[in-house]
């Protein structure tokens, strides 16, 4: 096949190399940093999107204990909107939630994909399903433990409106919440509930191989058919 037959995709992949230049080495450090950045940004975007729903869910769980019966969704929405500052009430604790995801999602996804990349590029070994599961559980546990203080602050923010007025903590922001918790309850209180949070991770799906997760099902079928023909 001549140069005219080379497609743009082939040239972009490096098949078109008239000078026989050696392939460029990957910058593993930059790639690993990018894994952490994309993981954190993805987690923060998802949290900012679903924060109102998470707030409603948490309030329903808490109010069922306070009033002795399960409140309806419209009742919780009405209470948040009227009594807690309109739309702002649905985003109470958003700063803590974003900080949690900036740490948790960035560490979990960043460490997981960095382990995969290093294993493949340096050792020439592609992780199998079992190894991926172990890597996901370990990185997730580390990330959840480190991010637990922000998770605690988020729950305190969401629960504050269900307490009597004289018992409310009235945190202003996530840093105010953390400093007050440490000052009144001790430093290690920040990791209260860390063990159940880590255990919860073991029921969540592990991140998949990026090439598989991004490949449409139709593309996967075509790829299998080509392999059979060969």
PDB file of C-alpha atoms in Angstrom:
ATOM      1  CA  UNK A   1       0.000   0.000   0.000  1.00  0.00           C
ATOM      2  CA  UNK A   2       1.414   3.387  -1.036  1.00  0.00           C
ATOM      3  CA  UNK A   3       1.385   6.688   0.785  1.00  0.00           C
ATOM      4  CA  UNK A   4      -1.791   7.631  -1.082  1.00  0.00           C
ATOM      5  CA  UNK A   5      -3.574   4.689   0.519  1.00  0.00           C
ATOM      6  CA  UNK A   6      -2.674   5.716   4.055  1.00  0.00           C
ATOM      7  CA  UNK A   7      -5.705   7.024   5.884  1.00  0.00           C
ATOM      8  CA  UNK A   8      -5.632   9.982   8.233  1.00  0.00           C
ATOM      9  CA  UNK A   9      -6.376   7.721  11.167  1.00  0.00           C
ATOM     10  CA  UNK A  10      -3.401   5.507  10.345  1.00  0.00           C
ATOM     11  CA  UNK A  11      -1.086   8.498  10.055  1.00  0.00           C
ATOM     12  CA  UNK A  12      -2.352   9.844  13.392  1.00  0.00           C
ATOM     13  CA  UNK A  13      -1.675   6.471  15.034  1.00  0.00           C
ATOM     14  CA  UNK A  14       1.924   6.488  13.903  1.00  0.00           C
ATOM     15  CA  UNK A  15       1.752   3.960  11.034  1.00  0.00           C
ATOM     16  CA  UNK A  16       2.952   6.651   8.584  1.00  0.00           C
ATOM     17  CA  UNK A  17       6.625   7.045   9.486  1.00  0.00           C
ATOM     18  CA  UNK A  18       8.752   7.642   6.335  1.00  0.00           C
ATOM     19  CA  UNK A  19      11.855   8.623   8.353  1.00  0.00           C
ATOM     20  CA  UNK A  20      11.677   5.551  10.607  1.00  0.00           C
ATOM     21  CA  UNK A  21      11.815   7.775  13.682  1.00  0.00           C
ATOM     22  CA  UNK A  22      11.758   5.936  17.012  1.00  0.00           C
ATOM     23  CA  UNK A  23       8.360   6.050  18.744  1.00  0.00           C
ATOM     24  CA  UNK A  24       7.953   8.817  21.268  1.00  0.00           C
ATOM     25  CA  UNK A  25       8.121   7.744  24.890  1.00  0.00           C
ATOM     26  CA  UNK A  26       5.055   8.329  27.012  1.00  0.00           C
ATOM     27  CA  UNK A  27       5.334  10.813  29.818  1.00  0.00           C
ATOM     28  CA  UNK A  28       4.078   8.556  32.597  1.00  0.00           C
ATOM     29  CA  UNK A  29       4.153  11.315  35.218  1.00  0.00           C
ATOM     30  CA  UNK A  30       1.928  13.635  33.171  1.00  0.00           C
ATOM     31  CA  UNK A  31      -0.429  10.781  32.304  1.00  0.00           C
ATOM     32  CA  UNK A  32      -0.762   9.830  35.968  1.00  0.00           C
ATOM     33  CA  UNK A  33      -1.439  13.449  36.967  1.00  0.00           C
ATOM     34  CA  UNK A  34      -4.088  13.616  34.258  1.00  0.00           C
ATOM     35  CA  UNK A  35      -5.739  10.491  35.723  1.00  0.00           C
ATOM     36  CA  UNK A  36      -6.151  12.291  39.055  1.00  0.00           C
ATOM     37  CA  UNK A  37      -7.416  15.517  37.466  1.00  0.00           C
ATOM     38  CA  UNK A  38     -10.029  13.828  35.283  1.00  0.00           C
ATOM     39  CA  UNK A  39     -11.177  11.620  38.159  1.00  0.00           C
ATOM     40  CA  UNK A  40     -11.658  14.592  40.476  1.00  0.00           C
ATOM     41  CA  UNK A  41     -13.422  16.697  37.842  1.00  0.00           C
ATOM     42  CA  UNK A  42     -15.760  13.833  36.943  1.00  0.00           C
ATOM     43  CA  UNK A  43     -16.672  13.255  40.581  1.00  0.00           C
ATOM     44  CA  UNK A  44     -17.243  16.942  41.286  1.00  0.00           C
ATOM     45  CA  UNK A  45     -19.426  17.345  38.177  1.00  0.00           C
ATOM     46  CA  UNK A  46     -21.561  14.359  39.134  1.00  0.00           C
ATOM     47  CA  UNK A  47     -21.945  15.601  42.729  1.00  0.00           C
ATOM     48  CA  UNK A  48     -22.931  19.115  41.689  1.00  0.00           C
ATOM     49  CA  UNK A  49     -25.580  17.616  39.402  1.00  0.00           C
ATOM     50  CA  UNK A  50     -27.205  15.235  41.887  1.00  0.00           C
ATOM     51  CA  UNK A  51     -26.772  17.305  45.067  1.00  0.00           C
ATOM     52  CA  UNK A  52     -30.474  18.332  45.281  1.00  0.00           C
ATOM     53  CA  UNK A  53     -31.579  14.701  44.955  1.00  0.00           C
ATOM     54  CA  UNK A  54     -29.063  13.598  47.581  1.00  0.00           C
ATOM     55  CA  UNK A  55     -30.330  16.328  49.899  1.00  0.00           C
ATOM     56  CA  UNK A  56     -33.943  15.188  49.482  1.00  0.00           C
ATOM     57  CA  UNK A  57     -32.978  11.556  50.053  1.00  0.00           C
ATOM     58  CA  UNK A  58     -31.021  12.342  53.232  1.00  0.00           C
ATOM     59  CA  UNK A  59     -33.809  14.532  54.621  1.00  0.00           C
ATOM     60  CA  UNK A  60     -36.403  11.834  53.992  1.00  0.00           C
ATOM     61  CA  UNK A  61     -34.281   9.338  55.916  1.00  0.00           C
ATOM     62  CA  UNK A  62     -33.748  11.720  58.839  1.00  0.00           C
ATOM     63  CA  UNK A  63     -37.281  13.147  59.018  1.00  0.00           C
ATOM     64  CA  UNK A  64     -38.795   9.663  59.167  1.00  0.00           C
ATOM     65  CA  UNK A  65     -37.095   9.266  62.564  1.00  0.00           C
ATOM     66  CA  UNK A  66     -38.071  12.749  63.763  1.00  0.00           C
ATOM     67  CA  UNK A  67     -41.784  12.696  62.839  1.00  0.00           C
ATOM     68  CA  UNK A  68     -42.240   8.938  63.226  1.00  0.00           C
ATOM     69  CA  UNK A  69     -43.513   8.365  59.681  1.00  0.00           C
ATOM     70  CA  UNK A  70     -42.051   8.479  56.193  1.00  0.00           C
ATOM     71  CA  UNK A  71     -42.488  11.950  54.655  1.00  0.00           C
ATOM     72  CA  UNK A  72     -43.407  12.302  51.003  1.00  0.00           C
ATOM     73  CA  UNK A  73     -41.064  13.804  48.435  1.00  0.00           C
ATOM     74  CA  UNK A  74     -43.318  16.854  47.835  1.00  0.00           C
ATOM     75  CA  UNK A  75     -43.412  17.517  51.594  1.00  0.00           C
ATOM     76  CA  UNK A  76     -39.609  17.439  51.860  1.00  0.00           C
ATOM     77  CA  UNK A  77     -39.190  19.658  48.788  1.00  0.00           C
ATOM     78  CA  UNK A  78     -41.736  22.151  50.148  1.00  0.00           C
ATOM     79  CA  UNK A  79     -40.045  22.224  53.565  1.00  0.00           C
ATOM     80  CA  UNK A  80     -36.605  22.820  52.059  1.00  0.00           C
ATOM     81  CA  UNK A  81     -37.805  25.529  49.721  1.00  0.00           C
ATOM     82  CA  UNK A  82     -39.913  27.471  52.241  1.00  0.00           C
ATOM     83  CA  UNK A  83     -37.910  27.073  55.455  1.00  0.00           C
ATOM     84  CA  UNK A  84     -34.308  26.905  54.262  1.00  0.00           C
ATOM     85  CA  UNK A  85     -33.762  29.690  51.776  1.00  0.00           C
ATOM     86  CA  UNK A  86     -35.385  28.510  48.564  1.00  0.00           C
ATOM     87  CA  UNK A  87     -33.098  26.782  46.074  1.00  0.00           C
ATOM     88  CA  UNK A  88     -30.089  27.323  48.343  1.00  0.00           C
ATOM     89  CA  UNK A  89     -31.552  24.788  50.755  1.00  0.00           C
ATOM     90  CA  UNK A  90     -31.143  22.008  48.198  1.00  0.00           C
ATOM     91  CA  UNK A  91     -27.431  22.770  47.889  1.00  0.00           C
ATOM     92  CA  UNK A  92     -26.643  22.918  51.603  1.00  0.00           C
ATOM     93  CA  UNK A  93     -23.246  21.316  52.166  1.00  0.00           C
ATOM     94  CA  UNK A  94     -22.284  21.484  48.485  1.00  0.00           C
ATOM     95  CA  UNK A  95     -18.796  22.760  49.367  1.00  0.00           C
ATOM     96  CA  UNK A  96     -18.146  19.713  51.554  1.00  0.00           C
ATOM     97  CA  UNK A  97     -19.525  17.408  48.865  1.00  0.00           C
ATOM     98  CA  UNK A  98     -17.258  18.920  46.209  1.00  0.00           C
ATOM     99  CA  UNK A  99     -14.221  18.724  48.485  1.00  0.00           C
ATOM    100  CA  UNK A 100     -15.011  15.093  49.222  1.00  0.00           C
ATOM    101  CA  UNK A 101     -15.216  14.235  45.533  1.00  0.00           C
ATOM    102  CA  UNK A 102     -12.134  16.281  44.702  1.00  0.00           C
ATOM    103  CA  UNK A 103     -10.220  13.999  47.076  1.00  0.00           C
ATOM    104  CA  UNK A 104     -12.148  10.709  46.883  1.00  0.00           C
ATOM    105  CA  UNK A 105     -12.828  10.492  43.143  1.00  0.00           C
ATOM    106  CA  UNK A 106      -9.424  11.908  42.222  1.00  0.00           C
ATOM    107  CA  UNK A 107      -7.582   9.403  44.429  1.00  0.00           C
ATOM    108  CA  UNK A 108      -9.733   6.382  43.621  1.00  0.00           C
ATOM    109  CA  UNK A 109      -9.780   6.778  39.841  1.00  0.00           C
ATOM    110  CA  UNK A 110      -6.331   8.351  39.665  1.00  0.00           C
ATOM    111  CA  UNK A 111      -4.603   5.610  41.632  1.00  0.00           C
ATOM    112  CA  UNK A 112      -6.569   2.843  39.916  1.00  0.00           C
ATOM    113  CA  UNK A 113      -5.749   3.915  36.365  1.00  0.00           C
ATOM    114  CA  UNK A 114      -2.167   4.773  37.315  1.00  0.00           C
ATOM    115  CA  UNK A 115      -1.705   1.218  38.604  1.00  0.00           C
ATOM    116  CA  UNK A 116      -3.100  -0.105  35.315  1.00  0.00           C
ATOM    117  CA  UNK A 117      -0.878   2.177  33.202  1.00  0.00           C
ATOM    118  CA  UNK A 118       2.294   1.450  35.160  1.00  0.00           C
ATOM    119  CA  UNK A 119       1.622  -2.284  35.086  1.00  0.00           C
ATOM    120  CA  UNK A 120       1.145  -2.212  31.312  1.00  0.00           C
ATOM    121  CA  UNK A 121       3.873   0.287  30.314  1.00  0.00           C
ATOM    122  CA  UNK A 122       6.653  -0.658  32.759  1.00  0.00           C
ATOM    123  CA  UNK A 123       6.044  -4.348  33.423  1.00  0.00           C
ATOM    124  CA  UNK A 124       4.245  -5.302  30.201  1.00  0.00           C
ATOM    125  CA  UNK A 125       1.413  -6.896  32.173  1.00  0.00           C
ATOM    126  CA  UNK A 126      -2.274  -6.139  31.641  1.00  0.00           C
ATOM    127  CA  UNK A 127      -4.302  -6.600  34.809  1.00  0.00           C
ATOM    128  CA  UNK A 128      -6.931  -9.318  34.687  1.00  0.00           C
ATOM    129  CA  UNK A 129     -10.404  -9.015  36.222  1.00  0.00           C
ATOM    130  CA  UNK A 130      -9.362 -10.260  39.657  1.00  0.00           C
ATOM    131  CA  UNK A 131      -6.355  -7.951  39.827  1.00  0.00           C
ATOM    132  CA  UNK A 132      -8.480  -5.000  38.717  1.00  0.00           C
ATOM    133  CA  UNK A 133     -10.989  -5.761  41.471  1.00  0.00           C
ATOM    134  CA  UNK A 134      -8.263  -5.906  44.119  1.00  0.00           C
ATOM    135  CA  UNK A 135      -6.707  -2.666  42.826  1.00  0.00           C
ATOM    136  CA  UNK A 136     -10.112  -0.960  42.849  1.00  0.00           C
ATOM    137  CA  UNK A 137     -10.913  -2.076  46.386  1.00  0.00           C
ATOM    138  CA  UNK A 138      -7.539  -0.969  47.733  1.00  0.00           C
ATOM    139  CA  UNK A 139      -7.518   2.424  46.023  1.00  0.00           C
ATOM    140  CA  UNK A 140     -11.153   3.011  46.956  1.00  0.00           C
ATOM    141  CA  UNK A 141     -10.535   2.178  50.611  1.00  0.00           C
ATOM    142  CA  UNK A 142      -7.565   4.565  50.780  1.00  0.00           C
ATOM    143  CA  UNK A 143      -9.528   7.337  49.062  1.00  0.00           C
ATOM    144  CA  UNK A 144     -12.605   6.884  51.275  1.00  0.00           C
ATOM    145  CA  UNK A 145     -10.520   6.970  54.448  1.00  0.00           C
ATOM    146  CA  UNK A 146      -8.756  10.191  53.454  1.00  0.00           C
ATOM    147  CA  UNK A 147     -11.986  11.896  52.307  1.00  0.00           C
ATOM    148  CA  UNK A 148     -14.078  10.838  55.333  1.00  0.00           C
ATOM    149  CA  UNK A 149     -13.844  14.220  57.169  1.00  0.00           C
ATOM    150  CA  UNK A 150     -15.602  15.946  54.273  1.00  0.00           C
ATOM    151  CA  UNK A 151     -18.225  13.199  54.137  1.00  0.00           C
ATOM    152  CA  UNK A 152     -18.903  13.759  57.845  1.00  0.00           C
ATOM    153  CA  UNK A 153     -19.201  17.514  57.311  1.00  0.00           C
ATOM    154  CA  UNK A 154     -21.642  16.952  54.429  1.00  0.00           C
ATOM    155  CA  UNK A 155     -23.931  14.791  56.561  1.00  0.00           C
ATOM    156  CA  UNK A 156     -23.829  17.366  59.371  1.00  0.00           C
ATOM    157  CA  UNK A 157     -24.847  20.103  56.909  1.00  0.00           C
ATOM    158  CA  UNK A 158     -27.728  18.048  55.533  1.00  0.00           C
ATOM    159  CA  UNK A 159     -28.970  16.992  58.973  1.00  0.00           C
ATOM    160  CA  UNK A 160     -28.764  20.424  60.617  1.00  0.00           C
ATOM    161  CA  UNK A 161     -32.189  21.546  59.430  1.00  0.00           C
ATOM    162  CA  UNK A 162     -33.920  18.621  61.152  1.00  0.00           C
ATOM    163  CA  UNK A 163     -32.636  19.607  64.618  1.00  0.00           C
ATOM    164  CA  UNK A 164     -34.386  22.039  66.994  1.00  0.00           C
ATOM    165  CA  UNK A 165     -33.295  25.627  66.416  1.00  0.00           C
ATOM    166  CA  UNK A 166     -31.333  25.831  69.676  1.00  0.00           C
ATOM    167  CA  UNK A 167     -29.397  22.642  68.831  1.00  0.00           C
ATOM    168  CA  UNK A 168     -28.375  23.499  65.271  1.00  0.00           C
ATOM    169  CA  UNK A 169     -24.683  23.843  64.555  1.00  0.00           C
ATOM    170  CA  UNK A 170     -25.094  26.500  61.824  1.00  0.00           C
ATOM    171  CA  UNK A 171     -21.844  25.766  60.048  1.00  0.00           C
ATOM    172  CA  UNK A 172     -20.926  28.474  57.524  1.00  0.00           C
ATOM    173  CA  UNK A 173     -18.786  26.367  55.179  1.00  0.00           C
ATOM    174  CA  UNK A 174     -16.774  23.149  55.090  1.00  0.00           C
ATOM    175  CA  UNK A 175     -13.680  24.633  56.774  1.00  0.00           C
ATOM    176  CA  UNK A 176     -15.804  26.095  59.569  1.00  0.00           C
ATOM    177  CA  UNK A 177     -17.460  22.700  60.026  1.00  0.00           C
ATOM    178  CA  UNK A 178     -14.152  20.828  60.271  1.00  0.00           C
ATOM    179  CA  UNK A 179     -12.571  23.284  62.703  1.00  0.00           C
ATOM    180  CA  UNK A 180     -15.634  23.263  64.984  1.00  0.00           C
ATOM    181  CA  UNK A 181     -15.823  19.467  64.950  1.00  0.00           C
ATOM    182  CA  UNK A 182     -12.144  19.214  65.907  1.00  0.00           C
ATOM    183  CA  UNK A 183     -12.481  21.934  68.558  1.00  0.00           C
ATOM    184  CA  UNK A 184     -15.558  20.490  70.278  1.00  0.00           C
ATOM    185  CA  UNK A 185     -15.360  16.738  69.617  1.00  0.00           C
ATOM    186  CA  UNK A 186     -11.696  15.985  68.976  1.00  0.00           C
ATOM    187  CA  UNK A 187      -9.547  15.375  65.919  1.00  0.00           C
ATOM    188  CA  UNK A 188     -10.352  11.682  65.452  1.00  0.00           C
ATOM    189  CA  UNK A 189     -14.081  12.442  65.272  1.00  0.00           C
ATOM    190  CA  UNK A 190     -13.412  13.426  61.661  1.00  0.00           C
ATOM    191  CA  UNK A 191     -13.096   9.712  60.874  1.00  0.00           C
ATOM    192  CA  UNK A 192     -16.311   8.660  62.590  1.00  0.00           C
ATOM    193  CA  UNK A 193     -18.122   6.224  60.296  1.00  0.00           C
ATOM    194  CA  UNK A 194     -15.063   5.614  58.118  1.00  0.00           C
ATOM    195  CA  UNK A 195     -15.278   1.824  58.406  1.00  0.00           C
ATOM    196  CA  UNK A 196     -18.911   1.524  57.178  1.00  0.00           C
ATOM    197  CA  UNK A 197     -18.077   3.924  54.338  1.00  0.00           C
ATOM    198  CA  UNK A 198     -15.162   1.739  53.256  1.00  0.00           C
ATOM    199  CA  UNK A 199     -17.329  -1.393  53.490  1.00  0.00           C
ATOM    200  CA  UNK A 200     -19.930   0.296  51.298  1.00  0.00           C
ATOM    201  CA  UNK A 201     -17.313   0.616  48.553  1.00  0.00           C
ATOM    202  CA  UNK A 202     -17.041  -3.146  48.293  1.00  0.00           C
ATOM    203  CA  UNK A 203     -20.599  -3.270  46.937  1.00  0.00           C
ATOM    204  CA  UNK A 204     -19.974  -0.584  44.287  1.00  0.00           C
ATOM    205  CA  UNK A 205     -18.694  -1.463  40.807  1.00  0.00           C
ATOM    206  CA  UNK A 206     -14.989  -1.075  40.136  1.00  0.00           C
ATOM    207  CA  UNK A 207     -13.779   1.167  37.303  1.00  0.00           C
ATOM    208  CA  UNK A 208     -13.390  -0.753  34.064  1.00  0.00           C
ATOM    209  CA  UNK A 209     -10.662  -0.694  31.475  1.00  0.00           C
ATOM    210  CA  UNK A 210     -10.965   2.659  29.715  1.00  0.00           C
ATOM    211  CA  UNK A 211     -10.760   1.133  26.257  1.00  0.00           C
ATOM    212  CA  UNK A 212     -13.631  -1.241  26.993  1.00  0.00           C
ATOM    213  CA  UNK A 213     -15.797   1.243  28.849  1.00  0.00           C
ATOM    214  CA  UNK A 214     -15.542   3.767  26.022  1.00  0.00           C
ATOM    215  CA  UNK A 215     -16.130   1.274  23.210  1.00  0.00           C
ATOM    216  CA  UNK A 216     -19.752   0.993  21.994  1.00  0.00           C
ATOM    217  CA  UNK A 217     -21.290  -2.449  22.071  1.00  0.00           C
ATOM    218  CA  UNK A 218     -21.530  -2.469  18.256  1.00  0.00           C
ATOM    219  CA  UNK A 219     -17.794  -1.818  18.009  1.00  0.00           C
ATOM    220  CA  UNK A 220     -17.089  -4.678  20.402  1.00  0.00           C
ATOM    221  CA  UNK A 221     -19.141  -7.069  18.230  1.00  0.00           C
ATOM    222  CA  UNK A 222     -17.340  -5.966  15.059  1.00  0.00           C
ATOM    223  CA  UNK A 223     -13.981  -6.462  16.754  1.00  0.00           C
ATOM    224  CA  UNK A 224     -14.912 -10.016  17.783  1.00  0.00           C
ATOM    225  CA  UNK A 225     -16.067 -10.853  14.239  1.00  0.00           C
ATOM    226  CA  UNK A 226     -12.762  -9.623  12.768  1.00  0.00           C
ATOM    227  CA  UNK A 227     -10.793 -11.804  15.171  1.00  0.00           C
ATOM    228  CA  UNK A 228     -12.847 -14.879  14.171  1.00  0.00           C
ATOM    229  CA  UNK A 229     -12.224 -14.235  10.463  1.00  0.00           C
ATOM    230  CA  UNK A 230      -8.463 -14.018  11.029  1.00  0.00           C
TER     231      UNK A 230
END
